[in-house]
Amino acid sequence: MTQKMQITLTVNGTRHELLAEPRELLIHVLRERLNLTGPHIGCETSHCGACTVTMGGRSVKSCTVFAAQADGAEITTIEGLGTPDALHPLQEAFREHHGLQCGFCTPGMITRAAQLLKENPDPTEAEVRFGMAGNLCRCTGYQNIVKAVLAAAATINSAKEAAE
Amino acid sequence: MIPAAFAYHRPGDLPAALALLQQYGDEARVIAGGHSLIPMMKLRMAEVPHLIDLQAIESLRGIRIEGRQITLGAMVTQQDLIAHQGLGQSAPILREAAIQIADPQVRAMGTVGGNVANGDPGNDMPGLMQCLGAIFHVTGPEGPRTLPARGFYESAYMTARAESEILTAVSFEVPTGGQAYEKQKRKIGDYATAAAAVIVRREGTTCTAASIAMTNLSDVPVWSEAAGAALVGTPCDDAATRNAIAAMLADIDPAGDNRGPVEFKRHTAGIILARAIARAWSRA
């Protein structure tokens, strides 16, 4: 049993200091310590993307990051994107375009899509498919997910233009 | 899946990392992006009592293009590499290979250094670096030294890097000529069933130089000198391509596995190399 270490994570804007074993995975710390159960544990082998969060401005699979590696990082989970009363445009678009059925992959899909739209605010359909290739859906199918991401991009861009 | 317990170290510079490696010896391993090592630790196929995280070492970062020389710090991620505009112009084959590695999230963590140092025959960068004639820079207790990519790989996961050394950077000359990286894989995120890196130089209608390397078709990457030589002095037509494929097939030694039996892999290797030669030549 190795010693626990003090780590600091800023998650969805809130700073948390906690003791963790180095071998604890980021997904477990988020779900079990911070009670952020939006990011899901799917394959646990960095294939499915259900555990996707944003860490330091990059989309990562939190099942394949040790909490110790994340020490000091800023992290965004699905809980940081919208609320039931004020949905993020991506959440609204997934609802509108039937981008989910069972919902298991959805938090990872939306968290990844949010980062993708930050990096590329006006993607083509091909760019959405390429940019979302690390997230697997096993029931809805990808057509409506891609439609939803493109629709959200349009919504976000027109809101930006209106603000300018 | 929870790995065995370990102690975590995050040294701030290279001497500190080397000192930790010295101190803990066989019990220590360095971690870059961790997307090969962490899955192995979770499966308990790797046990690492002391994990030395390289993320805080600034000198391992950065992409430098100085004159004809390109240097990639070991901690440059595949995502960094894909996004770098200068690199996209100077050595487009890097981007073409990197976008075919894993998926966006894995590329955000996975590094060039990890990809070349791990010695996994499935990794794409080792073959590419052999095609480019790259030099690997390692530093150990006795100081830095350089190792050619073409002599670096000994067998699966065994390389010329000593356990006490850390791979710090990869460098190569700006490649001239047409370049192509072609990869056959079963699905996004998969390792290659067969992949080919090809660089060809052209004067008029004649090929004047060629470099060809193959991935995941042996327990090490295969730089096929004979395959390249088969193109030189030819117009890179069908006959020359057939000769290059025959030479390449004599150099590879694929094993049958869940990507297919040996015959299928040899067949695929030929098709992939033909495509890569054609595309590289069209860009030369």
Tab-separated table of C-alpha atoms in Angstrom:
chain	number	residue	atom	x	y	z
A	1	MET	CA	0.000	0.000	0.000
A	2	THR	CA	1.598	3.203	-1.120
A	3	GLN	CA	1.048	6.472	0.618
A	4	LYS	CA	-1.811	8.667	-0.359
A	5	MET	CA	-0.908	11.970	-1.893
A	6	GLN	CA	-2.506	15.371	-1.699
A	7	ILE	CA	-3.880	16.419	-5.055
A	8	THR	CA	-5.662	19.528	-6.243
A	9	LEU	CA	-8.214	19.396	-9.030
A	10	THR	CA	-10.233	22.329	-10.317
A	11	VAL	CA	-13.386	20.724	-11.624
A	12	ASN	CA	-16.081	22.786	-13.324
A	13	GLY	CA	-14.569	25.882	-11.727
A	14	THR	CA	-14.510	24.511	-8.172
A	15	ARG	CA	-11.193	23.763	-6.509
A	16	HIS	CA	-10.978	20.443	-4.673
A	17	GLU	CA	-8.145	19.265	-2.475
A	18	LEU	CA	-8.180	15.593	-1.706
A	19	LEU	CA	-6.049	12.674	-0.656
A	20	ALA	CA	-5.784	10.016	-3.303
A	21	GLU	CA	-3.768	6.918	-3.921
A	22	PRO	CA	-1.595	7.498	-6.990
A	23	ARG	CA	-3.190	4.496	-8.707
A	24	GLU	CA	-6.687	5.929	-8.500
A	25	LEU	CA	-7.970	6.741	-11.944
A	26	LEU	CA	-9.342	10.176	-12.673
A	27	ILE	CA	-12.754	8.710	-13.579
A	28	HIS	CA	-13.017	7.081	-10.137
A	29	VAL	CA	-12.069	10.271	-8.318
A	30	LEU	CA	-14.625	12.255	-10.301
A	31	ARG	CA	-17.432	9.762	-9.820
A	32	GLU	CA	-16.782	8.406	-6.342
A	33	ARG	CA	-15.103	11.253	-4.490
A	34	LEU	CA	-16.657	14.286	-6.145
A	35	ASN	CA	-19.963	12.610	-6.953
A	36	LEU	CA	-19.778	13.737	-10.572
A	37	THR	CA	-21.402	10.716	-12.173
A	38	GLY	CA	-21.908	12.297	-15.588
A	39	PRO	CA	-18.718	10.824	-17.037
A	40	HIS	CA	-19.403	7.106	-17.388
A	41	ILE	CA	-17.225	4.039	-17.126
A	42	GLY	CA	-17.729	2.087	-20.331
A	43	CYS	CA	-14.940	-0.042	-21.727
A	44	GLU	CA	-12.205	0.968	-19.246
A	45	THR	CA	-9.674	0.455	-22.033
A	46	SER	CA	-9.615	3.913	-23.665
A	47	HIS	CA	-11.726	2.854	-26.625
A	48	CYS	CA	-15.304	3.957	-25.997
A	49	GLY	CA	-15.003	7.569	-24.854
A	50	ALA	CA	-17.863	7.422	-22.310
A	51	CYS	CA	-15.481	8.757	-19.653
A	52	THR	CA	-14.360	11.767	-21.751
A	53	VAL	CA	-13.649	14.973	-19.846
A	54	THR	CA	-11.745	18.113	-20.763
A	55	MET	CA	-8.419	18.413	-18.958
A	56	GLY	CA	-6.222	21.451	-19.526
A	57	GLY	CA	-8.080	22.317	-22.722
A	58	ARG	CA	-7.870	18.842	-24.214
A	59	SER	CA	-10.363	16.012	-24.469
A	60	VAL	CA	-9.085	13.009	-22.566
A	61	LYS	CA	-10.385	9.613	-21.543
A	62	SER	CA	-10.431	9.793	-17.771
A	63	CYS	CA	-10.253	5.994	-17.422
A	64	THR	CA	-6.699	6.202	-18.745
A	65	VAL	CA	-5.404	9.082	-16.644
A	66	PHE	CA	-4.236	8.654	-13.064
A	67	ALA	CA	-5.616	11.242	-10.673
A	68	ALA	CA	-1.980	11.918	-9.752
A	69	GLN	CA	-1.262	12.926	-13.359
A	70	ALA	CA	-4.218	15.306	-13.196
A	71	ASP	CA	-2.916	16.976	-10.030
A	72	GLY	CA	-3.091	20.719	-10.645
A	73	ALA	CA	-5.273	20.438	-13.749
A	74	GLU	CA	-8.489	22.218	-14.685
A	75	ILE	CA	-11.169	19.740	-15.622
A	76	THR	CA	-14.596	20.117	-17.172
A	77	THR	CA	-17.206	17.369	-17.037
A	78	ILE	CA	-20.702	17.277	-18.507
A	79	GLU	CA	-21.943	18.777	-15.216
A	80	GLY	CA	-19.939	21.906	-16.056
A	81	LEU	CA	-21.564	22.461	-19.442
A	82	GLY	CA	-25.231	23.029	-18.696
A	83	THR	CA	-27.983	22.557	-16.136
A	84	PRO	CA	-31.475	21.049	-16.537
A	85	ASP	CA	-32.872	24.604	-16.581
A	86	ALA	CA	-30.242	26.056	-18.867
A	87	LEU	CA	-29.084	23.414	-21.282
A	88	HIS	CA	-25.860	23.848	-23.225
A	89	PRO	CA	-26.587	24.302	-26.959
A	90	LEU	CA	-25.145	20.825	-27.535
A	91	GLN	CA	-27.514	19.322	-24.974
A	92	GLU	CA	-30.413	21.155	-26.569
A	93	ALA	CA	-29.346	19.958	-30.030
A	94	PHE	CA	-28.954	16.329	-28.913
A	95	ARG	CA	-32.504	16.481	-27.549
A	96	GLU	CA	-33.886	18.210	-30.629
A	97	HIS	CA	-32.188	15.901	-33.143
A	98	HIS	CA	-32.652	12.652	-31.263
A	99	GLY	CA	-28.911	12.349	-30.662
A	100	LEU	CA	-29.449	9.868	-27.847
A	101	GLN	CA	-31.479	6.836	-27.025
A	102	CYS	CA	-30.135	5.058	-23.955
A	103	GLY	CA	-27.944	8.020	-23.030
A	104	PHE	CA	-24.943	6.059	-21.863
A	105	CYS	CA	-22.464	7.560	-24.335
A	106	THR	CA	-24.080	11.006	-24.279
A	107	PRO	CA	-22.044	12.757	-21.555
A	108	GLY	CA	-18.816	11.711	-23.271
A	109	MET	CA	-20.212	12.619	-26.687
A	110	ILE	CA	-21.266	16.087	-25.588
A	111	THR	CA	-18.119	16.805	-23.585
A	112	ARG	CA	-15.998	15.787	-26.567
A	113	ALA	CA	-18.164	17.772	-28.979
A	114	ALA	CA	-17.884	20.882	-26.780
A	115	GLN	CA	-14.096	20.762	-26.993
A	116	LEU	CA	-14.195	19.977	-30.706
A	117	LEU	CA	-16.316	23.104	-31.319
A	118	LYS	CA	-13.854	25.177	-29.313
A	119	GLU	CA	-11.016	23.963	-31.527
A	120	ASN	CA	-13.039	24.120	-34.731
A	121	PRO	CA	-16.180	26.272	-34.324
A	122	ASP	CA	-17.509	25.648	-37.822
A	123	PRO	CA	-16.693	22.047	-38.723
A	124	THR	CA	-17.780	20.179	-41.820
A	125	GLU	CA	-19.670	16.921	-41.398
A	126	ALA	CA	-16.441	15.022	-42.165
A	127	GLU	CA	-14.584	17.017	-39.528
A	128	VAL	CA	-17.266	16.214	-36.949
A	129	ARG	CA	-17.006	12.511	-37.740
A	130	PHE	CA	-13.190	12.639	-37.557
A	131	GLY	CA	-13.259	14.694	-34.364
A	132	MET	CA	-15.797	12.406	-32.659
A	133	ALA	CA	-14.073	9.172	-33.687
A	134	GLY	CA	-12.983	8.437	-30.132
A	135	ASN	CA	-16.566	8.123	-28.888
A	136	LEU	CA	-18.610	5.009	-29.513
A	137	CYS	CA	-22.404	4.833	-29.563
A	138	ARG	CA	-23.992	1.395	-29.609
A	139	CYS	CA	-27.669	2.246	-29.954
A	140	THR	CA	-28.637	5.618	-31.401
A	141	GLY	CA	-26.268	5.476	-34.351
A	142	TYR	CA	-24.040	8.296	-35.414
A	143	GLN	CA	-26.251	10.104	-37.977
A	144	ASN	CA	-28.247	12.018	-35.413
A	145	ILE	CA	-25.247	12.647	-33.192
A	146	VAL	CA	-23.433	14.264	-36.124
A	147	LYS	CA	-26.567	16.248	-37.021
A	148	ALA	CA	-26.836	17.451	-33.421
A	149	VAL	CA	-23.204	18.581	-33.276
A	150	LEU	CA	-23.558	20.481	-36.565
A	151	ALA	CA	-26.802	22.080	-35.374
A	152	ALA	CA	-25.212	23.120	-32.082
A	153	ALA	CA	-22.279	24.649	-33.973
A	154	ALA	CA	-24.733	26.728	-36.011
A	155	THR	CA	-26.608	27.812	-32.870
A	156	ILE	CA	-23.424	28.784	-31.040
A	157	ASN	CA	-22.093	30.660	-34.078
A	158	SER	CA	-25.287	32.633	-34.670
A	159	ALA	CA	-25.457	33.546	-30.965
A	160	LYS	CA	-21.872	34.795	-31.250
A	161	GLU	CA	-22.699	36.842	-34.345
A	162	ALA	CA	-25.780	38.304	-32.655
A	163	ALA	CA	-23.652	39.295	-29.654
A	164	GLU	CA	-21.219	41.086	-31.952
B	1	MET	CA	-9.606	-2.313	-13.466
B	2	ILE	CA	-7.251	-0.978	-10.831
B	3	PRO	CA	-3.492	-1.288	-11.195
B	4	ALA	CA	-1.188	-2.435	-8.423
B	5	ALA	CA	-0.149	0.300	-6.016
B	6	PHE	CA	2.771	2.515	-6.934
B	7	ALA	CA	4.528	5.669	-5.837
B	8	TYR	CA	4.160	8.661	-8.127
B	9	HIS	CA	6.956	11.077	-8.948
B	10	ARG	CA	6.758	14.239	-11.008
B	11	PRO	CA	10.307	15.576	-11.413
B	12	GLY	CA	10.679	19.146	-12.658
B	13	ASP	CA	13.721	18.614	-14.840
B	14	LEU	CA	15.653	15.909	-16.639
B	15	PRO	CA	18.464	15.481	-14.042
B	16	ALA	CA	15.834	14.894	-11.359
B	17	ALA	CA	14.075	12.304	-13.535
B	18	LEU	CA	17.365	10.520	-14.274
B	19	ALA	CA	18.232	10.518	-10.571
B	20	LEU	CA	14.891	8.851	-9.765
B	21	LEU	CA	15.529	6.231	-12.450
B	22	GLN	CA	18.959	5.567	-10.928
B	23	GLN	CA	17.545	5.399	-7.415
B	24	TYR	CA	14.747	2.945	-8.151
B	25	GLY	CA	16.323	0.968	-11.014
B	26	ASP	CA	14.144	-1.905	-12.231
B	27	GLU	CA	11.265	-0.740	-10.035
B	28	ALA	CA	10.863	2.515	-11.962
B	29	ARG	CA	9.461	3.442	-15.346
B	30	VAL	CA	8.881	6.793	-16.956
B	31	ILE	CA	5.404	7.702	-18.150
B	32	ALA	CA	4.723	10.138	-20.994
B	33	GLY	CA	1.106	10.093	-22.236
B	34	GLY	CA	0.580	6.716	-20.613
B	35	HIS	CA	-1.783	5.352	-23.247
B	36	SER	CA	0.285	2.213	-23.698
B	37	LEU	CA	1.570	1.900	-20.136
B	38	ILE	CA	-1.622	2.635	-18.161
B	39	PRO	CA	-3.705	-0.041	-19.929
B	40	MET	CA	-0.881	-2.533	-19.280
B	41	MET	CA	-0.796	-1.503	-15.609
B	42	LYS	CA	-4.586	-1.812	-15.342
B	43	LEU	CA	-4.420	-5.306	-16.816
B	44	ARG	CA	-1.592	-6.002	-14.342
B	45	MET	CA	0.634	-6.996	-17.222
B	46	ALA	CA	3.020	-4.257	-16.091
B	47	GLU	CA	3.853	-3.600	-12.492
B	48	VAL	CA	5.611	-0.317	-11.826
B	49	PRO	CA	6.367	0.377	-8.154
B	50	HIS	CA	7.731	3.824	-9.039
B	51	LEU	CA	6.100	5.814	-11.807
B	52	ILE	CA	8.087	8.824	-13.024
B	53	ASP	CA	5.827	11.288	-14.834
B	54	LEU	CA	7.658	13.431	-17.411
B	55	GLN	CA	4.880	16.006	-17.862
B	56	ALA	CA	6.553	18.811	-15.875
B	57	ILE	CA	9.862	18.702	-17.779
B	58	GLU	CA	9.748	21.706	-20.114
B	59	SER	CA	12.880	20.696	-22.041
B	60	LEU	CA	11.058	17.627	-23.391
B	61	ARG	CA	8.423	19.763	-25.117
B	62	GLY	CA	8.398	21.774	-28.280
B	63	ILE	CA	8.628	21.401	-32.022
B	64	ARG	CA	11.633	23.166	-33.544
B	65	ILE	CA	12.306	23.691	-37.230
B	66	GLU	CA	15.771	25.186	-37.651
B	67	GLY	CA	17.013	25.412	-41.218
B	68	ARG	CA	16.830	21.895	-42.637
B	69	GLN	CA	16.602	20.269	-39.204
B	70	ILE	CA	13.362	19.300	-37.417
B	71	THR	CA	13.412	18.366	-33.730
B	72	LEU	CA	10.404	17.001	-31.856
B	73	GLY	CA	10.582	16.951	-28.068
B	74	ALA	CA	9.707	13.553	-26.611
B	75	MET	CA	6.593	14.964	-24.886
B	76	VAL	CA	5.132	16.473	-28.079
B	77	THR	CA	1.702	14.885	-28.390
B	78	GLN	CA	0.198	13.551	-31.580
B	79	GLN	CA	-2.357	16.358	-31.257
B	80	ASP	CA	0.445	18.979	-31.072
B	81	LEU	CA	2.064	17.433	-34.100
B	82	ILE	CA	-1.152	17.442	-36.142
B	83	ALA	CA	-1.917	21.067	-35.233
B	84	HIS	CA	1.570	22.419	-36.052
B	85	GLN	CA	1.382	24.360	-39.307
B	86	GLY	CA	5.107	24.594	-40.005
B	87	LEU	CA	5.453	20.860	-39.619
B	88	GLY	CA	2.475	20.282	-41.897
B	89	GLN	CA	4.387	22.162	-44.602
B	90	SER	CA	7.905	20.869	-43.916
B	91	ALA	CA	7.111	17.207	-43.335
B	92	PRO	CA	3.472	16.478	-44.247
B	93	ILE	CA	4.025	12.718	-43.838
B	94	LEU	CA	4.082	13.214	-40.060
B	95	ARG	CA	0.594	14.649	-39.992
B	96	GLU	CA	-0.640	12.045	-42.463
B	97	ALA	CA	0.617	9.287	-40.140
B	98	ALA	CA	-0.475	10.934	-36.889
B	99	ILE	CA	-4.106	11.411	-37.941
B	100	GLN	CA	-4.279	7.653	-38.462
B	101	ILE	CA	-3.124	6.890	-34.916
B	102	ALA	CA	-5.780	6.002	-32.338
B	103	ASP	CA	-8.484	8.683	-31.864
B	104	PRO	CA	-8.662	12.362	-30.831
B	105	GLN	CA	-8.635	11.778	-27.060
B	106	VAL	CA	-5.769	9.313	-27.245
B	107	ARG	CA	-3.824	11.675	-29.530
B	108	ALA	CA	-4.287	14.430	-26.940
B	109	MET	CA	-2.238	12.381	-24.473
B	110	GLY	CA	-0.104	10.093	-26.645
B	111	THR	CA	3.384	11.414	-27.352
B	112	VAL	CA	5.959	11.053	-30.087
B	113	GLY	CA	8.568	9.969	-27.534
B	114	GLY	CA	6.345	7.293	-26.038
B	115	ASN	CA	5.362	6.035	-29.460
B	116	VAL	CA	8.968	5.571	-30.611
B	117	ALA	CA	10.488	4.477	-27.275
B	118	ASN	CA	7.933	1.854	-26.284
B	119	GLY	CA	9.055	-0.572	-28.966
B	120	ASP	CA	5.554	-1.838	-29.683
B	121	PRO	CA	5.610	-3.217	-33.249
B	122	GLY	CA	2.106	-1.793	-33.707
B	123	ASN	CA	3.175	1.808	-33.184
B	124	ASP	CA	3.286	3.897	-36.352
B	125	MET	CA	6.057	6.385	-35.540
B	126	PRO	CA	8.975	3.902	-35.424
B	127	GLY	CA	8.563	2.880	-39.081
B	128	LEU	CA	7.962	6.474	-40.084
B	129	MET	CA	11.120	7.589	-38.268
B	130	GLN	CA	13.095	4.866	-40.018
B	131	CYS	CA	11.734	6.058	-43.351
B	132	LEU	CA	12.831	9.606	-42.477
B	133	GLY	CA	16.263	8.418	-41.293
B	134	ALA	CA	15.603	10.050	-37.924
B	135	ILE	CA	17.973	10.218	-34.982
B	136	PHE	CA	16.752	9.493	-31.444
B	137	HIS	CA	18.283	11.498	-28.609
B	138	VAL	CA	18.609	9.763	-25.243
B	139	THR	CA	20.168	10.943	-22.003
B	140	GLY	CA	21.426	8.725	-19.206
B	141	PRO	CA	23.727	8.936	-16.201
B	142	GLU	CA	26.708	9.264	-18.559
B	143	GLY	CA	25.144	12.091	-20.507
B	144	PRO	CA	23.390	12.372	-23.856
B	145	ARG	CA	23.931	10.198	-26.913
B	146	THR	CA	22.209	9.714	-30.235
B	147	LEU	CA	20.905	6.526	-31.799
B	148	PRO	CA	19.734	6.112	-35.402
B	149	ALA	CA	16.085	5.039	-35.694
B	150	ARG	CA	17.144	2.392	-38.203
B	151	GLY	CA	19.261	0.624	-35.581
B	152	PHE	CA	17.088	1.287	-32.530
B	153	TYR	CA	14.673	-1.646	-32.539
B	154	GLU	CA	15.979	-5.046	-31.444
B	155	SER	CA	12.792	-7.047	-30.937
B	156	ALA	CA	9.282	-6.369	-29.651
B	157	TYR	CA	9.571	-3.871	-26.755
B	158	MET	CA	13.378	-4.207	-26.805
B	159	THR	CA	15.364	-1.227	-28.028
B	160	ALA	CA	18.887	0.184	-27.957
B	161	ARG	CA	17.883	2.578	-25.165
B	162	ALA	CA	19.338	1.503	-21.812
B	163	GLU	CA	16.928	1.242	-18.859
B	164	SER	CA	18.768	4.098	-17.163
B	165	GLU	CA	18.215	6.416	-20.139
B	166	ILE	CA	15.324	8.668	-21.109
B	167	LEU	CA	14.486	9.389	-24.733
B	168	THR	CA	14.397	13.190	-24.919
B	169	ALA	CA	13.833	14.066	-28.586
B	170	VAL	CA	13.639	12.889	-32.157
B	171	SER	CA	15.298	14.791	-34.996
B	172	PHE	CA	15.506	14.446	-38.749
B	173	GLU	CA	16.198	16.466	-41.853
B	174	VAL	CA	13.317	18.140	-43.653
B	175	PRO	CA	12.389	15.416	-46.131
B	176	THR	CA	12.467	16.291	-49.821
B	177	GLY	CA	10.330	14.582	-52.416
B	178	GLY	CA	6.886	13.062	-52.426
B	179	GLN	CA	5.715	11.519	-49.170
B	180	ALA	CA	2.891	9.190	-48.213
B	181	TYR	CA	1.799	7.218	-45.172
B	182	GLU	CA	-0.701	4.492	-45.946
B	183	LYS	CA	-2.289	2.362	-43.238
B	184	GLN	CA	-4.761	-0.495	-43.331
B	185	LYS	CA	-6.605	-1.001	-40.055
B	186	ARG	CA	-9.753	-2.806	-39.008
B	187	LYS	CA	-11.346	0.180	-37.287
B	188	ILE	CA	-10.595	3.635	-35.909
B	189	GLY	CA	-8.096	3.327	-33.109
B	190	ASP	CA	-6.668	0.031	-34.259
B	191	TYR	CA	-3.046	-0.728	-34.903
B	192	ALA	CA	-2.091	-1.400	-38.501
B	193	THR	CA	-2.773	-4.657	-40.247
B	194	ALA	CA	-0.109	-3.230	-42.533
B	195	ALA	CA	1.267	0.282	-42.955
B	196	ALA	CA	3.836	1.825	-45.280
B	197	ALA	CA	5.848	5.043	-45.117
B	198	VAL	CA	7.269	6.091	-48.469
B	199	ILE	CA	9.402	9.043	-49.566
B	200	VAL	CA	10.481	9.277	-53.209
B	201	ARG	CA	12.540	11.895	-55.017
B	202	ARG	CA	12.017	12.562	-58.682
B	203	GLU	CA	13.925	14.232	-61.505
B	204	GLY	CA	11.855	14.466	-64.653
B	205	THR	CA	10.307	11.038	-65.024
B	206	THR	CA	12.965	9.178	-63.040
B	207	CYS	CA	13.047	8.291	-59.359
B	208	THR	CA	16.407	9.362	-57.909
B	209	ALA	CA	15.999	8.234	-54.301
B	210	ALA	CA	13.457	6.270	-52.276
B	211	SER	CA	12.979	5.294	-48.654
B	212	ILE	CA	10.411	2.676	-47.616
B	213	ALA	CA	9.480	1.444	-44.144
B	214	MET	CA	6.736	-0.958	-43.064
B	215	THR	CA	4.831	-1.166	-39.769
B	216	ASN	CA	3.426	-4.122	-37.803
B	217	LEU	CA	4.729	-6.698	-40.235
B	218	SER	CA	7.536	-8.026	-38.033
B	219	ASP	CA	8.386	-7.725	-34.338
B	220	VAL	CA	10.266	-4.545	-35.272
B	221	PRO	CA	9.608	-1.860	-37.879
B	222	VAL	CA	11.134	-2.783	-41.226
B	223	TRP	CA	13.098	-0.232	-43.245
B	224	SER	CA	13.499	-2.060	-46.535
B	225	GLU	CA	16.580	-0.712	-48.244
B	226	ALA	CA	16.070	-3.148	-51.120
B	227	ALA	CA	12.501	-1.996	-51.704
B	228	GLY	CA	13.676	1.615	-51.983
B	229	ALA	CA	16.532	0.616	-54.270
B	230	ALA	CA	14.069	-1.158	-56.564
B	231	LEU	CA	12.471	2.199	-57.388
B	232	VAL	CA	15.647	4.192	-58.023
B	233	GLY	CA	16.339	4.798	-61.706
B	234	THR	CA	12.821	3.799	-62.704
B	235	PRO	CA	9.749	5.863	-63.612
B	236	CYS	CA	7.976	4.301	-60.578
B	237	ASP	CA	5.695	2.422	-62.920
B	238	ASP	CA	3.858	-0.847	-62.279
B	239	ALA	CA	6.909	-2.997	-62.987
B	240	ALA	CA	9.096	-1.017	-60.585
B	241	THR	CA	6.385	-1.090	-57.925
B	242	ARG	CA	6.097	-4.871	-58.309
B	243	ASN	CA	9.858	-5.174	-57.806
B	244	ALA	CA	9.715	-2.948	-54.727
B	245	ILE	CA	6.890	-5.064	-53.298
B	246	ALA	CA	8.843	-8.276	-53.922
B	247	ALA	CA	11.874	-6.796	-52.168
B	248	MET	CA	9.735	-5.598	-49.255
B	249	LEU	CA	8.070	-9.016	-48.903
B	250	ALA	CA	11.514	-10.592	-48.547
B	251	ASP	CA	12.254	-8.276	-45.613
B	252	ILE	CA	9.041	-8.553	-43.557
B	253	ASP	CA	8.115	-11.411	-41.257
B	254	PRO	CA	4.519	-10.993	-40.123
B	255	ALA	CA	2.910	-13.272	-37.550
B	256	GLY	CA	-0.650	-14.519	-37.843
B	257	ASP	CA	-2.958	-13.026	-35.201
B	258	ASN	CA	-6.433	-11.543	-34.832
B	259	ARG	CA	-5.651	-9.165	-37.708
B	260	GLY	CA	-5.339	-12.130	-40.038
B	261	PRO	CA	-3.149	-15.028	-41.100
B	262	VAL	CA	0.341	-14.516	-42.521
B	263	GLU	CA	-0.780	-14.843	-46.169
B	264	PHE	CA	-3.387	-12.101	-45.694
B	265	LYS	CA	-0.898	-9.778	-44.057
B	266	ARG	CA	1.631	-10.271	-46.861
B	267	HIS	CA	-1.090	-9.627	-49.428
B	268	THR	CA	-2.205	-6.495	-47.553
B	269	ALA	CA	1.376	-5.272	-47.188
B	270	GLY	CA	1.801	-5.409	-50.976
B	271	ILE	CA	-1.389	-3.479	-51.648
B	272	ILE	CA	-0.612	-0.852	-49.018
B	273	LEU	CA	2.916	-0.361	-50.352
B	274	ALA	CA	1.650	-0.030	-53.936
B	275	ARG	CA	-0.799	2.656	-52.820
B	276	ALA	CA	1.827	4.490	-50.801
B	277	ILE	CA	4.323	4.467	-53.697
B	278	ALA	CA	1.696	5.735	-56.127
B	279	ARG	CA	0.612	8.534	-53.814
B	280	ALA	CA	4.152	9.558	-52.872
B	281	TRP	CA	5.170	9.584	-56.565
B	282	SER	CA	2.141	11.719	-57.484
B	283	ARG	CA	3.351	14.266	-54.924
B	284	ALA	CA	7.047	14.130	-55.907
